[in-house]
Coordinates of C-alpha atoms in Angstrom, one line a residue:
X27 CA 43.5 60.7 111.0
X28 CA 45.2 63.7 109.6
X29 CA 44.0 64.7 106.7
X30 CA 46.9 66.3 105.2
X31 CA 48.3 62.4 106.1
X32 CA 45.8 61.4 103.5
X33 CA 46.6 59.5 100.4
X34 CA 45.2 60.5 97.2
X35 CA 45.2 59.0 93.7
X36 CA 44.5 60.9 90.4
X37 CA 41.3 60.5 88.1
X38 CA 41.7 61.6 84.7
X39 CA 38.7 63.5 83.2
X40 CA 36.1 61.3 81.6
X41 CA 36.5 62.8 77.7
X42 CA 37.3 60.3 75.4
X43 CA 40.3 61.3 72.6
X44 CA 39.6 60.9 68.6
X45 CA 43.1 59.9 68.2
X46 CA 46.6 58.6 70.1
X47 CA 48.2 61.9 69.0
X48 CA 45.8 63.7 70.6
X49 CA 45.8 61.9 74.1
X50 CA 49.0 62.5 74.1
X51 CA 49.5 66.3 73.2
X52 CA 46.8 66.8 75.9
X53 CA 48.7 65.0 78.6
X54 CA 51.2 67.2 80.7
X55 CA 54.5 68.8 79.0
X56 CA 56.6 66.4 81.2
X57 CA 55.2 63.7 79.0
X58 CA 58.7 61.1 79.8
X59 CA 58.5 61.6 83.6
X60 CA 55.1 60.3 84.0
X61 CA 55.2 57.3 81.8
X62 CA 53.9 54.6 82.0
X63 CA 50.1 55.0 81.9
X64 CA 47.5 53.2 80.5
X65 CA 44.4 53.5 78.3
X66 CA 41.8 51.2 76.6
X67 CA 40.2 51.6 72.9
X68 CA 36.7 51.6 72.6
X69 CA 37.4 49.8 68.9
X70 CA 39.8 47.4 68.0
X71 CA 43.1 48.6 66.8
X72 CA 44.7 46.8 63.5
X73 CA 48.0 46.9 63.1
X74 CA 49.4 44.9 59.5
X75 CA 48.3 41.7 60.4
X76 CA 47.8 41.7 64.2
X77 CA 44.6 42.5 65.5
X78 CA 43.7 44.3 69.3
X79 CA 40.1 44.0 70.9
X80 CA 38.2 46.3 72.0
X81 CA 38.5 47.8 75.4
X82 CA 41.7 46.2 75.8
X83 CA 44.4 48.4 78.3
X84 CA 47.3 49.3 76.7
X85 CA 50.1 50.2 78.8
X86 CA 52.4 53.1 77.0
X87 CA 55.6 52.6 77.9
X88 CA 58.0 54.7 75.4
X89 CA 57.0 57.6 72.0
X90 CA 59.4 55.7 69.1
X91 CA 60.6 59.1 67.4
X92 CA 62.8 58.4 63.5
X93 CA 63.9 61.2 61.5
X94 CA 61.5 60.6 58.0
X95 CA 59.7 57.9 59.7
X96 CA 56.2 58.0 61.0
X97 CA 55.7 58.1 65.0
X98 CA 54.8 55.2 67.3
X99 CA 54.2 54.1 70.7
X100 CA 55.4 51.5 72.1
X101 CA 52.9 49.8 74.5
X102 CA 52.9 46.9 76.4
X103 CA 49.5 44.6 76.0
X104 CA 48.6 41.6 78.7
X105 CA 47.5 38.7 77.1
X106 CA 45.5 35.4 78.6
X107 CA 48.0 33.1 80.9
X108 CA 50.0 35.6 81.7
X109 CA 51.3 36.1 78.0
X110 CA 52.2 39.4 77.1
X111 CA 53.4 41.1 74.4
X112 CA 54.5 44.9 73.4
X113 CA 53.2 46.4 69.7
X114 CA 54.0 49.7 68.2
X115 CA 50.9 52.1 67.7
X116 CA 51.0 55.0 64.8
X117 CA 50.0 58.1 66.6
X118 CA 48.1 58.7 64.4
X119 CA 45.4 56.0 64.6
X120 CA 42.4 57.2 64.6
X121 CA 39.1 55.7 67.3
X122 CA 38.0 56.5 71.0
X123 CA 40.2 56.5 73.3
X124 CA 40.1 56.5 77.0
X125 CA 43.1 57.1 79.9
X126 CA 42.0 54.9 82.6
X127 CA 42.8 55.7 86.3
X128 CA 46.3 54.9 88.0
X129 CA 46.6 52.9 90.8
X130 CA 49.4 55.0 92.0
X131 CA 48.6 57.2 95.9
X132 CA 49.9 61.0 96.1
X133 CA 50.2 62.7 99.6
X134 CA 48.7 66.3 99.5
X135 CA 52.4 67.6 99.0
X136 CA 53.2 65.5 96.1
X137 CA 50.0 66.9 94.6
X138 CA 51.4 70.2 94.9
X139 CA 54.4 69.5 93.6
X140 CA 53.4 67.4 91.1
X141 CA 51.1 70.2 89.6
X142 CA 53.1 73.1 89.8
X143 CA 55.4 71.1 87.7
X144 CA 53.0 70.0 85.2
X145 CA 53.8 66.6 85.7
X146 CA 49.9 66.3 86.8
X147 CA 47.3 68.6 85.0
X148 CA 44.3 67.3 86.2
X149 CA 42.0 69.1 88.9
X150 CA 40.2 65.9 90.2
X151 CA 41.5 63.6 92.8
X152 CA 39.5 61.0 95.2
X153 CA 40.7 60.8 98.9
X154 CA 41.3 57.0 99.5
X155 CA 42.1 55.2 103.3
X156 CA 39.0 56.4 104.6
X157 CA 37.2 54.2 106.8
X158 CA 33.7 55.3 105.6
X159 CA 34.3 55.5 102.2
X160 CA 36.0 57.4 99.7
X161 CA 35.3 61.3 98.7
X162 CA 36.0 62.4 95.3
X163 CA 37.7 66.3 96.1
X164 CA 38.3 69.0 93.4
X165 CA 41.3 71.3 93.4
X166 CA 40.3 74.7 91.8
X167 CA 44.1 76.7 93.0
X168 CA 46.9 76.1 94.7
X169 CA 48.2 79.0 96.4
X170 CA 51.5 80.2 96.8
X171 CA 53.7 82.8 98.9
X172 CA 55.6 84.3 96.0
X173 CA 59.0 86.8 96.9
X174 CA 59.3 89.8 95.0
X175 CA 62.1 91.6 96.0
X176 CA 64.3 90.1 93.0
X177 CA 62.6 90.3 89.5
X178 CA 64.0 91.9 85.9
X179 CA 60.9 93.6 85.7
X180 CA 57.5 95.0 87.0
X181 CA 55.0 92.7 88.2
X182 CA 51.5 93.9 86.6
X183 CA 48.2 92.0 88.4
X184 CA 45.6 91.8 85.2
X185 CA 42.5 94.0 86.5
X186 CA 39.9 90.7 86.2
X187 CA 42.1 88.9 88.8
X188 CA 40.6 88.8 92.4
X189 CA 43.7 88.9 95.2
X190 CA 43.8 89.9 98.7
X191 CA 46.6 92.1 99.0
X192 CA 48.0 92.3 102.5
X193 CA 50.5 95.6 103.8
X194 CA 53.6 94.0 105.2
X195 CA 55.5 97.1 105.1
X196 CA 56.2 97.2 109.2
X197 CA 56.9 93.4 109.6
X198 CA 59.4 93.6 106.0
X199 CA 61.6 96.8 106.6
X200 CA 65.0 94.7 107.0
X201 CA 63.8 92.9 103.1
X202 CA 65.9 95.3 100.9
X203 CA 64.4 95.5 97.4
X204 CA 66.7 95.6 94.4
X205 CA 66.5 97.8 91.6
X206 CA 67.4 95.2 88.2
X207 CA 69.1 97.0 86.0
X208 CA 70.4 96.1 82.1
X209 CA 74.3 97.0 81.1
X210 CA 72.5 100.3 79.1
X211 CA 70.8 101.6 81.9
X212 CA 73.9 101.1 84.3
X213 CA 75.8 103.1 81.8
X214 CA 72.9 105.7 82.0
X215 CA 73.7 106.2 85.5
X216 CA 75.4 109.7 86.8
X217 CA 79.0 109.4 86.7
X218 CA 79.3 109.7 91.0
X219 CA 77.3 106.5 90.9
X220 CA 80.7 105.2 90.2
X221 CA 83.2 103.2 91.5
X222 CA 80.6 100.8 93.0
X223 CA 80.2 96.9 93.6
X224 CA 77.4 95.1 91.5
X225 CA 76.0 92.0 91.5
X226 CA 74.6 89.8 88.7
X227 CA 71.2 89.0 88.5
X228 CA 71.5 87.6 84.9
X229 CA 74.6 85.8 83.4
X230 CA 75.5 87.4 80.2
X231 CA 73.9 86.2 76.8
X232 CA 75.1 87.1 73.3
X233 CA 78.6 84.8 74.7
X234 CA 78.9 83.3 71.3
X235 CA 80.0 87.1 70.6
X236 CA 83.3 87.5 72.5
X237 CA 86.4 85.0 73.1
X238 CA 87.5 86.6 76.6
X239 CA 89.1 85.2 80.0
X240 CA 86.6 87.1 81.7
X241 CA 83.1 86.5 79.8
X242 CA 82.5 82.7 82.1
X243 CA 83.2 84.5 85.0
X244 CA 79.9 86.6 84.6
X245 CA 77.6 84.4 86.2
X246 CA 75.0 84.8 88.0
X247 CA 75.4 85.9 91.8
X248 CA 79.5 86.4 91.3
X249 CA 80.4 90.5 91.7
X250 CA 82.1 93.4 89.7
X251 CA 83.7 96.7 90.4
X252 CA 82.1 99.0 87.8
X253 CA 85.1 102.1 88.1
X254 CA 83.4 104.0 85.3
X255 CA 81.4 104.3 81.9
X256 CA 82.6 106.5 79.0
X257 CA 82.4 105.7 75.2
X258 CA 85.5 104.1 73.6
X259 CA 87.0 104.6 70.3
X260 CA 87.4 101.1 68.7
X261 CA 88.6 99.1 65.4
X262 CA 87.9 95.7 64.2
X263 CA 91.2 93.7 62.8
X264 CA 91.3 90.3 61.4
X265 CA 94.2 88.4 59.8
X266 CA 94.0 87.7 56.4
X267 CA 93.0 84.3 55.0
X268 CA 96.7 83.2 54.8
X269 CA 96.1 81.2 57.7
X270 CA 93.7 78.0 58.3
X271 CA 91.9 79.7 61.1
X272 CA 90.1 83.0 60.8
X273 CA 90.4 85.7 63.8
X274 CA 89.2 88.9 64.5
X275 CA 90.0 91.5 67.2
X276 CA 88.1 94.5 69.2
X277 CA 91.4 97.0 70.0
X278 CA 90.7 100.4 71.4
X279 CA 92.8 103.2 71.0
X280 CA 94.8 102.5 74.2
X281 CA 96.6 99.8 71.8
X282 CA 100.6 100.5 72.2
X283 CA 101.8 98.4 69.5
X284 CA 103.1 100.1 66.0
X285 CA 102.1 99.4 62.5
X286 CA 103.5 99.7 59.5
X287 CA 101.4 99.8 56.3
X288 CA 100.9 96.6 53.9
X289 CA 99.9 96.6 50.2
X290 CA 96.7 96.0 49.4
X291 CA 95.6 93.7 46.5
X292 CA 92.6 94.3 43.9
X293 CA 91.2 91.9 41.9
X294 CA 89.2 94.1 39.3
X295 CA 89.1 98.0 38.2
X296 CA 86.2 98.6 40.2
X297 CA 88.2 97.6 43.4
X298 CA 90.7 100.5 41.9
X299 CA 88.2 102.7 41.6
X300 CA 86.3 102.2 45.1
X301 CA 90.2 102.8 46.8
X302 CA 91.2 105.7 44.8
X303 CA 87.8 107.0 45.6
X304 CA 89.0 106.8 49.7
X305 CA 92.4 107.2 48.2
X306 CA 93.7 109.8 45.6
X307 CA 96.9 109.3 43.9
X308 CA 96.8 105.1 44.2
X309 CA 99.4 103.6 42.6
X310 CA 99.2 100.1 41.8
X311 CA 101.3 96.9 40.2
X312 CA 100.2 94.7 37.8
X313 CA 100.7 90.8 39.1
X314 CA 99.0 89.1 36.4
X315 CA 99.2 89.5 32.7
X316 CA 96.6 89.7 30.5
X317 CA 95.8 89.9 26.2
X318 CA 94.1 93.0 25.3
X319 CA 90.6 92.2 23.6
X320 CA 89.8 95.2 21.3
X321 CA 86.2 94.6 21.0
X322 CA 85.8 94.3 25.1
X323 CA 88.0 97.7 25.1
X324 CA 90.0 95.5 27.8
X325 CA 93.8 96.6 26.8
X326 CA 96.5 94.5 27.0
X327 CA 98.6 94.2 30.6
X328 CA 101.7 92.6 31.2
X329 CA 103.4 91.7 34.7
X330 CA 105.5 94.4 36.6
X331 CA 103.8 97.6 35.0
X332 CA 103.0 100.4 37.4
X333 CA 99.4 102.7 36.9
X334 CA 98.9 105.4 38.7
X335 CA 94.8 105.5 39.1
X336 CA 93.8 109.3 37.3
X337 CA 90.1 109.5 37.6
X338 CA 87.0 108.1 36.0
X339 CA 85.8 108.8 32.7
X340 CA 83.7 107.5 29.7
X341 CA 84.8 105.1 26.8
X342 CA 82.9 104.2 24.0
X343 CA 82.6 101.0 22.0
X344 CA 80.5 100.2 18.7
X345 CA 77.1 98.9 18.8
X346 CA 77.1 95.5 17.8
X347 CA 72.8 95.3 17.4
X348 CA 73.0 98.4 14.8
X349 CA 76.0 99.6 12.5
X350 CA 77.0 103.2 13.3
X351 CA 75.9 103.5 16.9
X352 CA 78.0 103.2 20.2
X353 CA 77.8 102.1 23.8
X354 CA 79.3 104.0 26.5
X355 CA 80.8 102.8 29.4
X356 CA 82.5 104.0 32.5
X357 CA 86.2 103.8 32.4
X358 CA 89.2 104.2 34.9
X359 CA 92.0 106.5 33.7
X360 CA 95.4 105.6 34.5
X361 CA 98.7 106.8 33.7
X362 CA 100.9 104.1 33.0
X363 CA 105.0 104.5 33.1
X364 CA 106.8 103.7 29.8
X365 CA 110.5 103.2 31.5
X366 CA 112.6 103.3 28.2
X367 CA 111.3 106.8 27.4
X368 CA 111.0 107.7 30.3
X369 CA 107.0 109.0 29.9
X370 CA 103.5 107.9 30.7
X371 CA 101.4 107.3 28.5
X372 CA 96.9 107.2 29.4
X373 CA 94.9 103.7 29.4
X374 CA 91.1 103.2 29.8
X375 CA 90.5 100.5 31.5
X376 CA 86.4 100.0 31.7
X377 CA 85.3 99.0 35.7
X378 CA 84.1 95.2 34.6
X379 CA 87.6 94.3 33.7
X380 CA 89.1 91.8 35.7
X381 CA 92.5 92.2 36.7
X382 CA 95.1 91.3 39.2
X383 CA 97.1 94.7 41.2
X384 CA 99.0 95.2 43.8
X385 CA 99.4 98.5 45.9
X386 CA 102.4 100.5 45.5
X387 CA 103.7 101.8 49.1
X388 CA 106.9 104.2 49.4
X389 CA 105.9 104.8 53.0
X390 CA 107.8 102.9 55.8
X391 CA 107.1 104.7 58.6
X392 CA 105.6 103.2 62.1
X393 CA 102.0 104.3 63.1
X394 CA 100.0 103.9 66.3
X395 CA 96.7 102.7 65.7
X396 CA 95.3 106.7 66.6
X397 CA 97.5 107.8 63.7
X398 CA 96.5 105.6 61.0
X399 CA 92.6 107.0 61.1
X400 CA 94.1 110.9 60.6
X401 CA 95.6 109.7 57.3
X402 CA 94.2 106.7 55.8
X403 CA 90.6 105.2 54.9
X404 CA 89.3 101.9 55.7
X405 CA 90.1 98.9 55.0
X406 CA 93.7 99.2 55.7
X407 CA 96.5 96.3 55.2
X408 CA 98.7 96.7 58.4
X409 CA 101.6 94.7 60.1
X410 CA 102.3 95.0 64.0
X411 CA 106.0 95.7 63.7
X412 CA 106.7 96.3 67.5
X413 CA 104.5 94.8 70.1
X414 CA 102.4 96.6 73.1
X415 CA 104.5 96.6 76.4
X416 CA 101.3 96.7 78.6
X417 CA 100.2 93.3 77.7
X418 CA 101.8 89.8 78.8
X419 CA 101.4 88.3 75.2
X420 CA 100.2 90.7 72.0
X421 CA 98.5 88.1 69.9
X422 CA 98.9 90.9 67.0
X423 CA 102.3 89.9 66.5
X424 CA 102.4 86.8 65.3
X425 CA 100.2 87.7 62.1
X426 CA 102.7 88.4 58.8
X427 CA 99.8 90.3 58.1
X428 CA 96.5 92.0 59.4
X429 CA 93.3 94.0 58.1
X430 CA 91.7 97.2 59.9
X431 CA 87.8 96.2 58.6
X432 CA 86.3 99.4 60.5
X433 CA 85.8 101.5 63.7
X434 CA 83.2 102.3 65.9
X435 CA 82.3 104.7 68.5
X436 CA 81.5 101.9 71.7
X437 CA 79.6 102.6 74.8
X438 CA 81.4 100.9 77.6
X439 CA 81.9 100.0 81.2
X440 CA 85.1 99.6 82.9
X441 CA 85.0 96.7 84.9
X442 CA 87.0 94.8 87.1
X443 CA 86.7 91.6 89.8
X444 CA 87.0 92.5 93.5
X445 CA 89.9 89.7 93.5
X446 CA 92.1 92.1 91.1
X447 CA 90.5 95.4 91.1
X448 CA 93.5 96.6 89.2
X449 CA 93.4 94.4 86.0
X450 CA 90.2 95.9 84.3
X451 CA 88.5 95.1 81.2
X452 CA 85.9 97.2 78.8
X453 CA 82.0 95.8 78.8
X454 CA 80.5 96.8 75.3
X455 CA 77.3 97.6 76.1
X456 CA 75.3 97.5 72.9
X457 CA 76.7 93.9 72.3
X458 CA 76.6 91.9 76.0
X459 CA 73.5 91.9 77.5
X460 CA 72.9 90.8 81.3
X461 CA 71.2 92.1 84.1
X462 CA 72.7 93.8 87.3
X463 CA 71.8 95.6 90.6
X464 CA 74.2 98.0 92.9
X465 CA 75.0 96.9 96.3
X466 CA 76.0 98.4 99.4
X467 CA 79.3 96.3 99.5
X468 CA 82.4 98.3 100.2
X469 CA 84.8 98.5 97.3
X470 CA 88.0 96.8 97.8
X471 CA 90.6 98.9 98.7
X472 CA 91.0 102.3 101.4
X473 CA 88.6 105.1 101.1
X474 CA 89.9 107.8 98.8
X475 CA 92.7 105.1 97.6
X476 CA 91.7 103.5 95.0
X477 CA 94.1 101.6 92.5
X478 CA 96.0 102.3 89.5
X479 CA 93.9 100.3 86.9
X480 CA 95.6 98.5 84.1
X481 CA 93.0 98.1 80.9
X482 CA 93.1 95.7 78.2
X483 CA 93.3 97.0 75.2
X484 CA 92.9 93.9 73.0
X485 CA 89.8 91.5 73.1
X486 CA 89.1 88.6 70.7
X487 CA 85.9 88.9 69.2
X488 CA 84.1 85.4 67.3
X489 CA 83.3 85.1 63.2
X490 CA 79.2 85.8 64.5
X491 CA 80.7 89.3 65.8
X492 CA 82.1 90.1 62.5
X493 CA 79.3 89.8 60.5
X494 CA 76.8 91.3 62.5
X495 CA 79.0 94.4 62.1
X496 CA 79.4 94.1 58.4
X497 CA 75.6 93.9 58.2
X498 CA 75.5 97.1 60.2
X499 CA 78.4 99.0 58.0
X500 CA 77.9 97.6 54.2
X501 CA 74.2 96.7 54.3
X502 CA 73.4 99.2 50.7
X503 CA 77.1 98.7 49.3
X504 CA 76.2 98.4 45.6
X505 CA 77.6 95.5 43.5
X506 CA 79.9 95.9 41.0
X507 CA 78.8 96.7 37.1
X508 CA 78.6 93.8 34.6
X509 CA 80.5 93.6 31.7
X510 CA 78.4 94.4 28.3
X511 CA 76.7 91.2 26.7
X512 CA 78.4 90.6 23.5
X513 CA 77.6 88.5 20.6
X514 CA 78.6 84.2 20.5
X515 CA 81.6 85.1 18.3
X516 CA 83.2 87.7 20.6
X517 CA 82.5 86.1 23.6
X518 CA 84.8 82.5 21.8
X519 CA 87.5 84.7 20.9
X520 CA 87.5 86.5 24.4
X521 CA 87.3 83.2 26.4
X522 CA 90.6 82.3 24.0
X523 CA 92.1 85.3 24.9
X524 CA 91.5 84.3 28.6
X525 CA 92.9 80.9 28.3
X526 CA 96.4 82.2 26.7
X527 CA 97.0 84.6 29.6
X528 CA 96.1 82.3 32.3
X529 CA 98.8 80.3 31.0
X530 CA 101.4 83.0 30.5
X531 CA 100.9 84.1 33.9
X532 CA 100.8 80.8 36.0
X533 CA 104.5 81.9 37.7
X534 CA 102.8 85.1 39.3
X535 CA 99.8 83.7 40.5
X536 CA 98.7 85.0 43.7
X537 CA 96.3 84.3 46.5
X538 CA 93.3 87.6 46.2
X539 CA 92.5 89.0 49.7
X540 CA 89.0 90.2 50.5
X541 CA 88.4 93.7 50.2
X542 CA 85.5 94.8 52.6
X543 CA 84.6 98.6 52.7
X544 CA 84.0 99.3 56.0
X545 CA 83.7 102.7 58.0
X546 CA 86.5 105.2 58.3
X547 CA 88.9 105.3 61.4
X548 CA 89.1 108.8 62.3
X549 CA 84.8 109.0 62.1
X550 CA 84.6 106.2 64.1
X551 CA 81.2 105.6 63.6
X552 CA 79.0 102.7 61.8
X553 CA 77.4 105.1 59.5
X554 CA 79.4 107.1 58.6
X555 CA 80.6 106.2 55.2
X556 CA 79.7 103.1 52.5
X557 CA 80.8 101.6 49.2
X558 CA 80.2 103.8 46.7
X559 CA 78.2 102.9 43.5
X560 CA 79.5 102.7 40.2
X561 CA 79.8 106.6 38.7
X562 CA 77.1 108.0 36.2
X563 CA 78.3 109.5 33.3
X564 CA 80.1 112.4 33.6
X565 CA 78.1 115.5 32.1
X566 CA 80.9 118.3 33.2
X567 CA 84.0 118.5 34.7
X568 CA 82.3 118.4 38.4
X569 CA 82.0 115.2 37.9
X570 CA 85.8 114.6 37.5
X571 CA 86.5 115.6 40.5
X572 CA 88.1 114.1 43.4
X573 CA 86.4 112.8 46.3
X574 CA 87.9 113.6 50.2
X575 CA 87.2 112.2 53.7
X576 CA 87.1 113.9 56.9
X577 CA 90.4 112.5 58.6
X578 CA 89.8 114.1 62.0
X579 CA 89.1 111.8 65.0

């Protein structure tokens, strides 16, 4: 007989298991694909009002798994005259238990498989169909042929490991061995490694990143034309909260469409203040009226007056704890218009005040997304007024209205798919991760010929994307100050005041937009630039004055 013909069956180790929880987390990880098997309890098992005897086998057939309830097995018990019954075991019951041996034959192949698997962890098995009688056989390893050229990274051998290491060199020079490489180290490569055609080793991860056509066609094994790598300038646009479903867009600088300016809204002085910071000169609307409360220092606003934000100065207010004394708080200064005389007239308004603005714009003029960045900070209200020509259907249109949130400085590889070489698309490298290697493949079209590539310059990027940026750009953005705790009688005739202008200003109500500092366009970096704290008190007239941004790109 041949022995590798030979049958085998499987005998579990002889330790006996204090509990059913821990028979179980001892048995192999593919616990479901080798049920059933059976074991026997060296005590009797009580169970509410039904009893098991000792030694009795108890077939597992199932692990009963609730959500707040305790877990079971489900087992399957024989009775006398062929009766049987099934009962559901706590795992964990505590006793002796033993798994007894399975009737069930293994060829020497199925052993193999079976343990590389880890559908059998056991190292003892007893050779059965013998004529003379059976031999109980112990498998210390199982050895394996294992194929290196292919791996992500470098295989290390641990020192205490004894191998026989063979040369194969002469027998294996037609094997070609690949070099793995990540999307940074591709765009670490010398710029003549370039155009070239790749392979994928590793599909992409981080998908839940980027809403593309071409992210599910990066799977494994499937090819790309990598033309080149540079670093792209980049902004990050989403459409305001009009609409029920939130977007946000990657467009590089390449973008042709034009823009025209939208007014921004602010829903407190401090929002005044952080854009007139970015900003000198902002004029602003008032869309909301409001009762002036004397004893707040909050003066009174009414709808359809214009400010025009000044700078940022001091105000004082008595001390309510002690007679005599005053509090100082930081103010904004603004000029506001008095139409019938034709003359402005200064208001302090202090930065807790609450308050409802709009931006005042006398600029109509079309930008390209390049040109807003040389002449405005960030975050910018904009409207695509005439669409890019380059692409089959600018998504940017149909938005009444859209936000710039920031820019960035992107390391990126332009790819393309041997089917259209032409139509190529921008791989940000810092935020796709997959795993590569260079082939000897020709590229797609006559030597020295290559094609006129068409880029997208628009990419729809996912919520997730969004805010793992803003965690990278506002992450120290101090919040805004608090307004002064006053006494109970103040606070009633505040919350009155309150009431009466909600009511007066019902008609003008309007929906706030979010106003998230991000970085400035024409620095294009992520760290370049954050929300500002709330100003100390000013000591001299440094402190007065205006605040400028580099607008160079």
């Amino acid at each position: 007989m041949n022995r590798l013909d030979c049958l085998f069956k499987v005998v579990p180790e002889e330790m006996p298991y204090s509990s059913i929880e821990e028979m179980l987390s001892l048995r192999p990880v593919g616990l479901e694909s080798c049920l059933p098997f059976t074991f026997t309890s060296r005590f009797k098992i009580t169970i509410g009002n039904y009893t098991l005897g000792a030694d009795r086998a108890l077939t597992v057939l199932s692990i009963e798994r609730h959500e707040g309830e305790e877990d079971y097995v489900r087992c399957h018990v024989q009775g006398q005259q062929e009766a049987s019954a099934e009962v559901c075991i706590p795992l964990s019951s505590q006793g002796e238990f033993r798994e007894c041996e399975s009737e069930e034959r293994f060829t020497l192949q199925e052993i193999m498989v079976l343990n590389t698997s880890s559908i059998i962890d056991t190292t003892y098995c007893t050779l059965v169909n013998l004529i003379s009688s059976s031999a109980s056989i112990t498998f210390s390893d199982i050895i394996f042929l294992i194929s290196c050229t292919v791996r992500k990274n470098v295989l290390k051998f641990p020192s205490s490991l004894e191998v026989d290491v063979i040369d194969v060199t002469e027998t294996c020079k037609d094997v070609h061995f690949v070099t793995p490489l990540s999307l940074t180290e591709v765009h670490a490569q010398p710029d003549n490694s370039f155009p070239t055609v790749v392979e994928i080793l590793e599909g992409a991860e981080n998908s839940s990143l980027f809403k593309c056509s071409w992210l599910p066609k990066l799977s494994k094994s499937s090819q790309l034309i990598f033309h080149k790598v540079g670093t792209s300038a980049m902004v990050l646009l989403s459409n305001l909260k009009s609409r029920k479903a939130q977007q946000y867009f990657l467009a590089s600088q390449q973008y042709g469409g034009r823009f025209r300016r939208r007014p921004r809204e602010f829903n407190s002085v401090y929002e005044l203040y952080v854009a007139s910071i970015q900003a000198p000169g902002l004029k602003v609307s008032v869309t909301r009226s409001c009762e002036g409360v004397e004893e707040e220092g909050l003066p009174a606003l009414s709808v359809g007056e214009q400010l025009e934000v000044v700078r940022c100065e001091i105000m004082e207010l008595p001390c309510e704890s002690s007679k005599g004394q005053k509090q100082s708080f930081e103010a904004l200064l603004c000029q506001q218009e008095v139409k019938q005389q034709d003359e402005r007239e200064d208001i302090l308004m202090p930065l807790y005040m609450q308050g409802h603005f709009v931006e005042v714009l006398s600029d109509n003029k079309k930008y390209r997304l390049r040109d807003l960045g040389k002449e405005f900070n960030l975050p910018l209200d904009v409207k695509v007024v005439s669409r890019d020509t380059e692409l089959e259907t600018d998504p940017l249109v149909g938005f009444p209205s859209l936000r710039i949130e920031g820019a960035m400085l992107e390391p990126t590889i332009q790819a393309s798919f041997p089917q259209t070489p032409d139509h190529c698309f921008e791989i940000p490298t810092q935020w796709l991760s997959m795993s590569v290697f260079f082939t000897k493949d020709p590229l797609p079209w006559p030597k020295g010929q290559p094609p006129k590539c068409h880029v997208d310059s628009l990419t729809e990027v996912t919520n997730t994307f969004f805010y793992e940026f803003s965690k990278h750009g506002n992450s120290d953005a101090a919040p805004p100050p608090r307004p002064p705790k006053r006494n109970l009688s103040s606070s009633k005739s505040s919350k009155k005041s309150s009431k009466s202008s909600g009511k007066s200003s019902k008609a003008g109500k309007s929906k706030p937009g979010k106003s998230i500092p991000t970085k400035e366009l024409a620095d294009l970096t992520l760290n370049s630039k954050k929300r500002p704290p709330a100003p100390p008190p000013p000591v001299s007239m440094a402190l007065h004055a205006r605040f400028t941004v580099p607008r160079d790109i």
